Coordinates of C-alpha atoms and ligand atoms in Angstrom, one line a residue:
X1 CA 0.0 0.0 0.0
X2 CA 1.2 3.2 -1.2
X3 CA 2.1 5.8 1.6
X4 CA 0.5 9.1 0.6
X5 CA 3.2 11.3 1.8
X6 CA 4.8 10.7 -1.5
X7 CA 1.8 10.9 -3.6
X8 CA 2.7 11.9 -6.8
X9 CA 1.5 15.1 -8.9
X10 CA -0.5 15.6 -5.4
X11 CA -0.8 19.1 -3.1
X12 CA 1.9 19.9 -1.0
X13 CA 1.1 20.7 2.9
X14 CA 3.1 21.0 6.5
X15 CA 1.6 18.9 9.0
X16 CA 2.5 18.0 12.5
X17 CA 2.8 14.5 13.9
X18 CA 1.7 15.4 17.3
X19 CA 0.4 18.9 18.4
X20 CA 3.4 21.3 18.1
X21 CA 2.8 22.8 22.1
X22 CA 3.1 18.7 23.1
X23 CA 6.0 18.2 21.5
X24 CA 7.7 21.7 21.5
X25 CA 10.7 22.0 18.4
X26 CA 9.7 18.8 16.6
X27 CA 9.4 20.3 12.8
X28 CA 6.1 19.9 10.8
X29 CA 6.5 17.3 7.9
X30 CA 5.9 18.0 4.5
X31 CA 3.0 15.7 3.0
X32 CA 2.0 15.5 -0.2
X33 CA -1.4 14.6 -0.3
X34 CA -3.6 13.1 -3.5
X35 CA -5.6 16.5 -4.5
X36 CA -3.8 17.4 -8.1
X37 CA -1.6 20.5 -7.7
X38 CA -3.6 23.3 -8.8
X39 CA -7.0 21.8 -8.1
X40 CA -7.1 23.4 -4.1
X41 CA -7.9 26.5 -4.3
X42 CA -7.8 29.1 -1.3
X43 CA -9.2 28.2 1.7
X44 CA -7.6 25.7 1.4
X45 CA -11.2 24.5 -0.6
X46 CA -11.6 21.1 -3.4
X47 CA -14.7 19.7 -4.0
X48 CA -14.8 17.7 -0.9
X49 CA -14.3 20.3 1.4
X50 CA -13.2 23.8 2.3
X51 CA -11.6 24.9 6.0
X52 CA -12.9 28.1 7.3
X53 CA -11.5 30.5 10.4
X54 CA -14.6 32.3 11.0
X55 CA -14.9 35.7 12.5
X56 CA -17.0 36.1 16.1
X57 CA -18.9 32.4 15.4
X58 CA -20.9 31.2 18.1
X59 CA -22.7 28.9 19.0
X60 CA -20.5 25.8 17.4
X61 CA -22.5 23.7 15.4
X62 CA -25.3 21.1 16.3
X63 CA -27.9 20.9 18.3
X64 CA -28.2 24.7 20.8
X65 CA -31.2 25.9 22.7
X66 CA -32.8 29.5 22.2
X67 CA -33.1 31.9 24.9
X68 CA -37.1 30.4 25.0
X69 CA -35.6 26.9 26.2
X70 CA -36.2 25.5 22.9
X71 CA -33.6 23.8 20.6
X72 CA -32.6 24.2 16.9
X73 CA -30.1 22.6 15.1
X74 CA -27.4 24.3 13.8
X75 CA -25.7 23.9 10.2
X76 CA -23.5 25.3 7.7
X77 CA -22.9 26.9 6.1
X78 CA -21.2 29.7 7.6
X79 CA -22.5 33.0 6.0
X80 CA -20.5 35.4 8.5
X81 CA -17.3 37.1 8.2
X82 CA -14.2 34.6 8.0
X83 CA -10.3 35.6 8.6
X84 CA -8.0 35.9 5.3
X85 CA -7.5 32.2 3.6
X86 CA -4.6 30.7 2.9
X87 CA -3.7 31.0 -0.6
X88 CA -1.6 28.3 -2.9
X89 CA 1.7 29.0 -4.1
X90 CA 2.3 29.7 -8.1
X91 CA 2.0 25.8 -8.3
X92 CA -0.8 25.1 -6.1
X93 CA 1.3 23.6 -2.8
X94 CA 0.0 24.9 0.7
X95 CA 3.6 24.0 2.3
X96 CA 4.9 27.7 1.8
X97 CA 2.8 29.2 4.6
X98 CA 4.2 30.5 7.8
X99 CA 3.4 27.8 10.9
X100 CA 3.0 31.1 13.1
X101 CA 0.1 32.4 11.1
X102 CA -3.4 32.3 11.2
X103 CA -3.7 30.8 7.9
X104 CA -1.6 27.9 8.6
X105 CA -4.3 26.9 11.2
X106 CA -7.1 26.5 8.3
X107 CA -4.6 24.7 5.9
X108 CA -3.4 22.7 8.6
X109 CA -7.1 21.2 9.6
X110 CA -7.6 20.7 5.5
X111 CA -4.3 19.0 5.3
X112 CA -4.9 17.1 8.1
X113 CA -8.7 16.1 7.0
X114 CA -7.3 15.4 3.5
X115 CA -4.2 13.3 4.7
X116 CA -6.6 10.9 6.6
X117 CA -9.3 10.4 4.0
X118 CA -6.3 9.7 1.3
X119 CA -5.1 6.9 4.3
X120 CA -8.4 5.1 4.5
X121 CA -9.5 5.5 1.1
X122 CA -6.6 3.6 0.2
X123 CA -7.3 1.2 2.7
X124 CA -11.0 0.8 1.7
X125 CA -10.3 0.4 -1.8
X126 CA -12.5 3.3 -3.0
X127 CA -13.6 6.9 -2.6
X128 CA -15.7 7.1 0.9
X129 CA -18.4 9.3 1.1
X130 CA -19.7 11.8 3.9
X131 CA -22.5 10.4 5.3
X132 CA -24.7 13.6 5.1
X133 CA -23.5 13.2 1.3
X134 CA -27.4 14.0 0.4
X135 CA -27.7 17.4 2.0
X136 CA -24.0 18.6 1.4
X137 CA -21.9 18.3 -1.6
X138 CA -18.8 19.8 0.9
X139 CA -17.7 19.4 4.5
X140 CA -17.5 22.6 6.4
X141 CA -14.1 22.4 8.8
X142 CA -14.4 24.9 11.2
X143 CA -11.6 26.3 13.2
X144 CA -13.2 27.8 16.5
X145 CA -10.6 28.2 19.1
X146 CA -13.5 29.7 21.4
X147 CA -15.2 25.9 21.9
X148 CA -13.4 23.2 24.3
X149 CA -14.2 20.7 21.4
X150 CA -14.0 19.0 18.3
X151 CA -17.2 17.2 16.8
X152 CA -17.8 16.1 13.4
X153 CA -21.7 16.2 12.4
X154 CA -23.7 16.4 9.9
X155 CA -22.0 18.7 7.2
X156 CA -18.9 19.9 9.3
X157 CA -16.2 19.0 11.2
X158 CA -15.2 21.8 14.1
X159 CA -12.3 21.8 16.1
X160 CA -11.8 24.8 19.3
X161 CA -8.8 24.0 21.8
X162 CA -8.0 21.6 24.4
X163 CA -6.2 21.9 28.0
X164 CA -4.3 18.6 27.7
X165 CA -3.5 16.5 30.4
X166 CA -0.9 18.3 31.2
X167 CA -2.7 21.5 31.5
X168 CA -0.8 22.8 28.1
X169 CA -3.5 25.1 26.4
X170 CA -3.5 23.3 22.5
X171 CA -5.1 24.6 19.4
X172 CA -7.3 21.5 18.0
X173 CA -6.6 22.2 14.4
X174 CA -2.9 22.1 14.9
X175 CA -3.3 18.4 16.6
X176 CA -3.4 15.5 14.6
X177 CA -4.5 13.3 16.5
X178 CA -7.6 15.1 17.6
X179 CA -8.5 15.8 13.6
X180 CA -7.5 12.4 12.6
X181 CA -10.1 11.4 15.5
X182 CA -13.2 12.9 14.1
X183 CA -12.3 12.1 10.6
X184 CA -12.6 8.4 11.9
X185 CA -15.8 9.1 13.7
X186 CA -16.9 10.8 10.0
X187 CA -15.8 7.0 8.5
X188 CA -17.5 4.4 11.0
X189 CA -20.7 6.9 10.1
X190 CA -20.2 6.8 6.4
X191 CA -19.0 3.0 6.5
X192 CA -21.0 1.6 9.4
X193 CA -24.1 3.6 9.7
X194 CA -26.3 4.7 12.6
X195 CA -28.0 1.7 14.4
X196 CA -31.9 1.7 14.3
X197 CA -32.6 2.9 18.2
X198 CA -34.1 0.1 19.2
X199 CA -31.3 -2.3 18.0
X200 CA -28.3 0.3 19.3
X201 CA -26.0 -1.5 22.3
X202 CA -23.7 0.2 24.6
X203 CA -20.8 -1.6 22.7
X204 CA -21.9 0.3 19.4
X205 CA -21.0 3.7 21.1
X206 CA -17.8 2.3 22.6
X207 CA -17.2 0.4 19.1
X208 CA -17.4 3.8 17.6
X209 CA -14.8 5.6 19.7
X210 CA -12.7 2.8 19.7
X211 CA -12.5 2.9 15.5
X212 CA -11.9 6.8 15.5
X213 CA -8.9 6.0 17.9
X214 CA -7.5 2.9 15.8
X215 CA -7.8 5.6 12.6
X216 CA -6.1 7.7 14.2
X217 CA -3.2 5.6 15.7
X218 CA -2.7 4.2 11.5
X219 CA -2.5 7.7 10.0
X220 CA 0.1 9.1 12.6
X221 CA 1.6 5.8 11.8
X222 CA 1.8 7.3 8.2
X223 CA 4.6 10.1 9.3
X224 CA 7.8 9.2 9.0
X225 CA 9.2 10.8 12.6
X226 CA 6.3 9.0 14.4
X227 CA 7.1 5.6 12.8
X228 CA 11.1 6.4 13.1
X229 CA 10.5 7.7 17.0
X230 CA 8.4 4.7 18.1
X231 CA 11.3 2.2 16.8
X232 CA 14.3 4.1 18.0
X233 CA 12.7 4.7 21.5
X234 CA 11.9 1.1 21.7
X235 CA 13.8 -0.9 18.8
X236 CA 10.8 -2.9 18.3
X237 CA 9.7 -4.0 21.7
X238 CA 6.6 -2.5 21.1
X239 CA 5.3 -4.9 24.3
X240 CA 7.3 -2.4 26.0
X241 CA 4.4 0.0 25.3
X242 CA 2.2 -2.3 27.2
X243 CA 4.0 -1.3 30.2
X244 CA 1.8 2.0 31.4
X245 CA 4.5 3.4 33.7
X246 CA 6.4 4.3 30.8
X247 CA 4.9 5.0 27.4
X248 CA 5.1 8.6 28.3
X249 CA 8.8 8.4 27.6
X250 CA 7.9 6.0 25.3
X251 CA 5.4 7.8 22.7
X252 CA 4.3 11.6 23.1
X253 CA 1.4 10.1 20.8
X254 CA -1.7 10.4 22.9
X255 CA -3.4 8.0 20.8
X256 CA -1.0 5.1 21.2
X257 CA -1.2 5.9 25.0
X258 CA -4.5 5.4 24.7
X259 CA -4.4 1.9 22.9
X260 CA -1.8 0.4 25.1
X261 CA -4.6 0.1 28.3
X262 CA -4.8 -2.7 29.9
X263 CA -8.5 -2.3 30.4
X264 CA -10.9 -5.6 30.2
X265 CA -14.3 -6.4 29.9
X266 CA -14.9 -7.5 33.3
X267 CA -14.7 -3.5 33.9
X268 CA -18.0 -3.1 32.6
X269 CA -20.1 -6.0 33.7
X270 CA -21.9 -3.5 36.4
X271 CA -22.5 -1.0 33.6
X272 CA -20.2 1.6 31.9
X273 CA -20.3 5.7 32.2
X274 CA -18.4 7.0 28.8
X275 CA -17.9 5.3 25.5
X276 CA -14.2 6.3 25.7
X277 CA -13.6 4.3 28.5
X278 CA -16.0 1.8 27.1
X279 CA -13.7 1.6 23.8
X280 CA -10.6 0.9 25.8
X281 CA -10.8 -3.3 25.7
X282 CA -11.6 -3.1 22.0
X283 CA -9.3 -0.6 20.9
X284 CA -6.5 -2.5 23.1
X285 CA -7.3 -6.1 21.4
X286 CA -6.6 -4.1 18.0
X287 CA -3.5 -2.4 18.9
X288 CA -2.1 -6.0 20.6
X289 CA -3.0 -7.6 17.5
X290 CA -0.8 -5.3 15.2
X291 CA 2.2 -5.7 17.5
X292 CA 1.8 -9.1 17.3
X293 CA 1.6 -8.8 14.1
X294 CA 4.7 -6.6 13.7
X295 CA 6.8 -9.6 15.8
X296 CA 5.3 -11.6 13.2
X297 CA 6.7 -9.9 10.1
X298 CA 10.6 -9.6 12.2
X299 CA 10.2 -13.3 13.0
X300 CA 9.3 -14.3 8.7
X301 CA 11.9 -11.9 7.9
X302 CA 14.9 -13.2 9.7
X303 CA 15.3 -10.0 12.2
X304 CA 14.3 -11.8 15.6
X305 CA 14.4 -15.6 16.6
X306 CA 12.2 -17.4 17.7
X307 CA 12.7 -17.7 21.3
X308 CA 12.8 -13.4 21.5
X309 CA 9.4 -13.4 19.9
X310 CA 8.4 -16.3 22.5
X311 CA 9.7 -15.0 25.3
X312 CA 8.1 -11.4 24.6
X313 CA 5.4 -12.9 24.1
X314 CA 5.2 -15.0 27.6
X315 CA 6.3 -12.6 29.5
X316 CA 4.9 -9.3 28.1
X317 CA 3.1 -8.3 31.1
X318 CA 6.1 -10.1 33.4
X319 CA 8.7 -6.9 34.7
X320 CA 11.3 -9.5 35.8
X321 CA 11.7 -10.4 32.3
X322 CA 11.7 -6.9 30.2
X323 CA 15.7 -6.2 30.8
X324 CA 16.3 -9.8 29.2
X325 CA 13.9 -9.5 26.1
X326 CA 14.8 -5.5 25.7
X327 CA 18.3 -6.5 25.3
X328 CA 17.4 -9.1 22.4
X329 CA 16.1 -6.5 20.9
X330 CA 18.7 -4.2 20.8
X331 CA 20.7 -6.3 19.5
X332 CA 18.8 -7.0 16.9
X333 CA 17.5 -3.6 15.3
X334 CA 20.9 -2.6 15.4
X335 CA 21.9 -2.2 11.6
X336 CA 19.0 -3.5 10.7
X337 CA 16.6 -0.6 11.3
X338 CA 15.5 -0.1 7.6
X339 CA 14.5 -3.4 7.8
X340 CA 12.4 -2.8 11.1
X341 CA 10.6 -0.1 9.6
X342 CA 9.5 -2.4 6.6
X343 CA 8.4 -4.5 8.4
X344 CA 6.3 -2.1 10.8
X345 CA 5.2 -0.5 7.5
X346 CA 3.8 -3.8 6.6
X347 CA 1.6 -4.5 9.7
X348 CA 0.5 -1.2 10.0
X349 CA -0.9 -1.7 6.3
X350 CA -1.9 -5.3 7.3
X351 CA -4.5 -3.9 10.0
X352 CA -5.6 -0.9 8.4
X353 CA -6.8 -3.2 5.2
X354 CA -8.4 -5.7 7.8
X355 CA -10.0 -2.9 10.0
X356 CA -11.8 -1.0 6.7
X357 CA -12.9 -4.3 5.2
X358 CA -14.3 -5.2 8.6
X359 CA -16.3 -1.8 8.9
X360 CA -17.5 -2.4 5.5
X361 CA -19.0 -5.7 6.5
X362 CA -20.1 -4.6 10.2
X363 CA -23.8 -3.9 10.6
X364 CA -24.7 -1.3 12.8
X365 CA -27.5 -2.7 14.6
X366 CA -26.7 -5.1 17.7
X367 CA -23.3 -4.4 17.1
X368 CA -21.1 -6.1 19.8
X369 CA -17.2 -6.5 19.9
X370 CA -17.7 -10.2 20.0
X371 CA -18.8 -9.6 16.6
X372 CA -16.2 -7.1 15.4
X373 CA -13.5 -9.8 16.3
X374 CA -15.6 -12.7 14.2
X375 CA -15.7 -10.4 11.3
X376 CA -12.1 -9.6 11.7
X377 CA -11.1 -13.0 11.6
X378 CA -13.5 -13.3 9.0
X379 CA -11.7 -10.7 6.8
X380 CA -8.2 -12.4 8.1
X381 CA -9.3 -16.4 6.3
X382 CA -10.3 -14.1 3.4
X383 CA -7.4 -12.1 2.6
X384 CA -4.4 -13.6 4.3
X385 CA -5.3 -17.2 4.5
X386 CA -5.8 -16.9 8.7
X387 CA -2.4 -16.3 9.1
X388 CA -3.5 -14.3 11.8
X389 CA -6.3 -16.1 13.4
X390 CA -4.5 -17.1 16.3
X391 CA -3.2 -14.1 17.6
X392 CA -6.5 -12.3 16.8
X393 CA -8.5 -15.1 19.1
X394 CA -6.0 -14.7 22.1
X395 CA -5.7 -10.9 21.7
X396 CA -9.8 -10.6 21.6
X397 CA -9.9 -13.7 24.8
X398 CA -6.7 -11.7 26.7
X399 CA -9.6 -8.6 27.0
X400 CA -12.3 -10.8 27.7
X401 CA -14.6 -9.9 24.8
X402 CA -17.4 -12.1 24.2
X403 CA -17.1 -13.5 28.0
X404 CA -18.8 -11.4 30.0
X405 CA -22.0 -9.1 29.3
X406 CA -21.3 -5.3 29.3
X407 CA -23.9 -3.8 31.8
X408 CA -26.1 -0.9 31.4
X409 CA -25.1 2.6 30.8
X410 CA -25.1 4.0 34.2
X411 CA -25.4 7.9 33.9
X412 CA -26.3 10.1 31.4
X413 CA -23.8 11.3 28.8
X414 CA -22.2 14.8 30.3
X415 CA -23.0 17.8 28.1
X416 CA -19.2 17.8 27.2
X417 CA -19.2 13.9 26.8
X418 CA -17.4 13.8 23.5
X419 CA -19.7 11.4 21.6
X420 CA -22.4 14.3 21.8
X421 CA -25.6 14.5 20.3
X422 CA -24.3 16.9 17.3
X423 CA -22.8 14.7 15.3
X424 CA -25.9 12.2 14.6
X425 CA -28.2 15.0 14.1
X426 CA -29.9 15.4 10.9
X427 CA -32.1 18.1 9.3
X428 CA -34.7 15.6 10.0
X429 CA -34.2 16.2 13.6
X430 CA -34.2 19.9 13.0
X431 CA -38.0 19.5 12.3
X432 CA -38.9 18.5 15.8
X433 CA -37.9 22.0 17.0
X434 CA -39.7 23.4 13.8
X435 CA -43.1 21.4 14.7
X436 CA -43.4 18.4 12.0
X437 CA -44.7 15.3 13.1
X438 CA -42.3 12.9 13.8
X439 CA -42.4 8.9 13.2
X440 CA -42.0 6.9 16.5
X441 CA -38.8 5.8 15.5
X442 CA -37.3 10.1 14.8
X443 CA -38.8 11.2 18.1
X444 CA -36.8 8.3 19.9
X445 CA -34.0 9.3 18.3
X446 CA -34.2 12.9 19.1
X447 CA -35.5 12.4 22.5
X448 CA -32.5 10.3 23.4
X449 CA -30.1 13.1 21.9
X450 CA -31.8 15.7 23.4
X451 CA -32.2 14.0 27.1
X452 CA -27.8 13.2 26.6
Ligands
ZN501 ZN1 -14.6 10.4 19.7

């Protein structure tokens, strides 16, 4: 699978890997993404979508309640003042703009948006379309530094600004990971589809989270200084990850933080608060399964023996061991660490080809993890002849999925619970506010929304 940063005859931008304020005097990288030089025009804008910083905008987008108590829904497009847009160079490139400016922000969130979609649409086989594809021929992506968001919904994506966990303030649309997030959330909706009310299950919502982090962990796997820091901070003990008291030194990545947990089902038997906690099992089984996957490809090519891949394996979660099996692996990425980036390459492309296919063939109704990881295998007999079956099975039974019932959601969503109510809203839900009647099955839907 071709990596898009080298797309040829494509628009140049500057991205950063990881929020520049995380990861203060890392460089943005230059990606050429597949848009034809010449065809983005200022904003940046192609026929997809166009990024907009708009002038005094508030509310964000989705649904917002009058001073009367009653709620509307809230849509693009945008038909207020907006800040200067960044312009293309003589050649039609976007990489030429100042990082310090306000225009970089807006060419940053397009770059970003456009980068991802490129990934997965390379991954899915085909061009994938927005989900509100009927109303909007574009995708509005706002950059509102004012909100303490980033929602996608029906006809935008809008990012504001973050306190990260480290109390650094962070502007959303110069973070990755965050845009690379909703874009994921934008897929599983376009791909997956909303699940009839009745038939929705907890595991759907944490299912959902769970995909919009795997996205994003396979497109930040698309830079070259992510991919080059993970392997020269670890030299391919990616296990090492697993150990939570020191990815931080490990991988600034938020993301990967996130998919290293060592959360399991059993968590949630009494019931389950938010969907990103929910997501944590799922999204872990994933991650394990494409560094498994990685050992895999060292082991077939020669770079690791047998007994370092089995005695990683054994005693991944075992401290006593990690000196011994880091020191096998030293050994053997030195010299070779072309090699080890091949082959990391190749499982990264591996599981984002698996995970697409599977979202193709995942209904969205009932949807439980159980079945995620019986379509996965699924997809694994069909394409690679279940070479992988076996680590999938132990990596879905090491998280307990499919054991043990996920209980009841036990509190409403909080207003700023990040799955929020905008995103599934559709101008059909706009007519409850406006006074048309409903069927049973719309007025569920909204009164759900409304009530998170
Ligand atoms: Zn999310």
């Amino acid at each position: 699978m071709a990596a898009r940063h080298c797309a040829p005859g494509g628009t140049r931008f500057l991205l950063y890997p990881q929020a520049p304020i995380i990861n203060p005097g890392q460089d943005p990288e230059v990606v050429v993404v597949s848009s034809p030089a010449g065809s983005v025009g200022p904003g940046p804008e192609d026929d997809r979508m166009y990024a907009i910083s708009p002038v005094d905008k508030w509310p964000p987008y989705g649904m917002q309640t009058r001073r009367d108590g009653t709620n509307y829904l809230h849509l693009p497009p945008w038909e207020g003042e907006i800040y200067p847009p960044p312009e293309p160079d003589g050649e039609g490139h976007f990489d030429h703009i100042d990082p310090e400016s306000r225009e970089f922000q807006a060419a940053h969130l397009f770059g970003c948006v456009r980068f991802v979609l490129d990934i997965w649409e390379d991954y899915f086989g085909h061009r994938i379309d927005w989900h509100f594809g009927d109303d909007f021929e574009q995708m509005e992506l706002v950059n509102l530094p004012e909100y303490d968001n980033g929602h996608i919904g029906y006809g935008f994506l809008e990012v504001g600004s973050n306190l990260t966990r480290g109390g650094v303030f962070t502007l959303d649309c110069t973070n990755f990971d965050v845009i690379a997030h909703e874009v994921g959330h934008g897929i599983i909706y376009s791909m997956v589809g909303v699940p009839d009310p009745e038939k929705e299950t907890g595991e759907y919502n944490g299912f959902h989270e769970s995909a919009a982090d795997l996205v994003a962990i396979v497109s930040c796997l698309h830079f070259d200084s992510v991919m080059d820091g993970l392997l020269a901070n670890t030299h391919g003990n990616l296990y090492m990850l697993n150990r939570l008291n020191r990815i931080a030194e490990l991988s600034e990545n938020e993301q990967i933080r996130i998919a290293s947990n060592p959360l399991t089902m059993s968590r949630f038997v009494h019931g389950w608060r938010k969907e990103h906690k929910l997501s944590q099992p799922l999204t872990g089984a994933i991650f394990d399964t494409l560094v498994d996957i990685f050992h895999e490809q060292l082991l077939d090519r020669g770079l690791i023996s047998p007994e370092v891949e089995d005695l990683a394996d054994q005693y991944e979660y075992d401290d006593r061991y990690q000196s011994i099996v880091q020191d096998m692996f030293d050994t053997s990425y030195v010299g070779n660490e072309a090699e080890f980036k091949d082959a990391l390459t190749e499982s990264r492309d591996i599981v984002g080809a698996c995970l697409a296919e599977t979202w193709r063939r995942l209904p969205p109704d009932h949807l439980t993890y159980k079945l995620v990881g019986e379509i996965l295998s699924e997809v694994d007999r069909d394409f690679n002849d279940s070479a992988y079956h076996r680590i999938i099975a132990s990596n879905f039974d090491q998280r307990e999925i499919g054991m043990v019932e996920t209980g009841p959601q036990l509190a409403k969503l909080p207003k700023e619970n990040h799955m929020d109510s905008s995103r599934r809203m559709t101008p059909d839900s706009r007519e409850l506010a406006d006074g048309r009647k409903l069927s049973y099955c719309e007025r569920m839907r909204v009164a759900r929304r409304l009530a998170g």
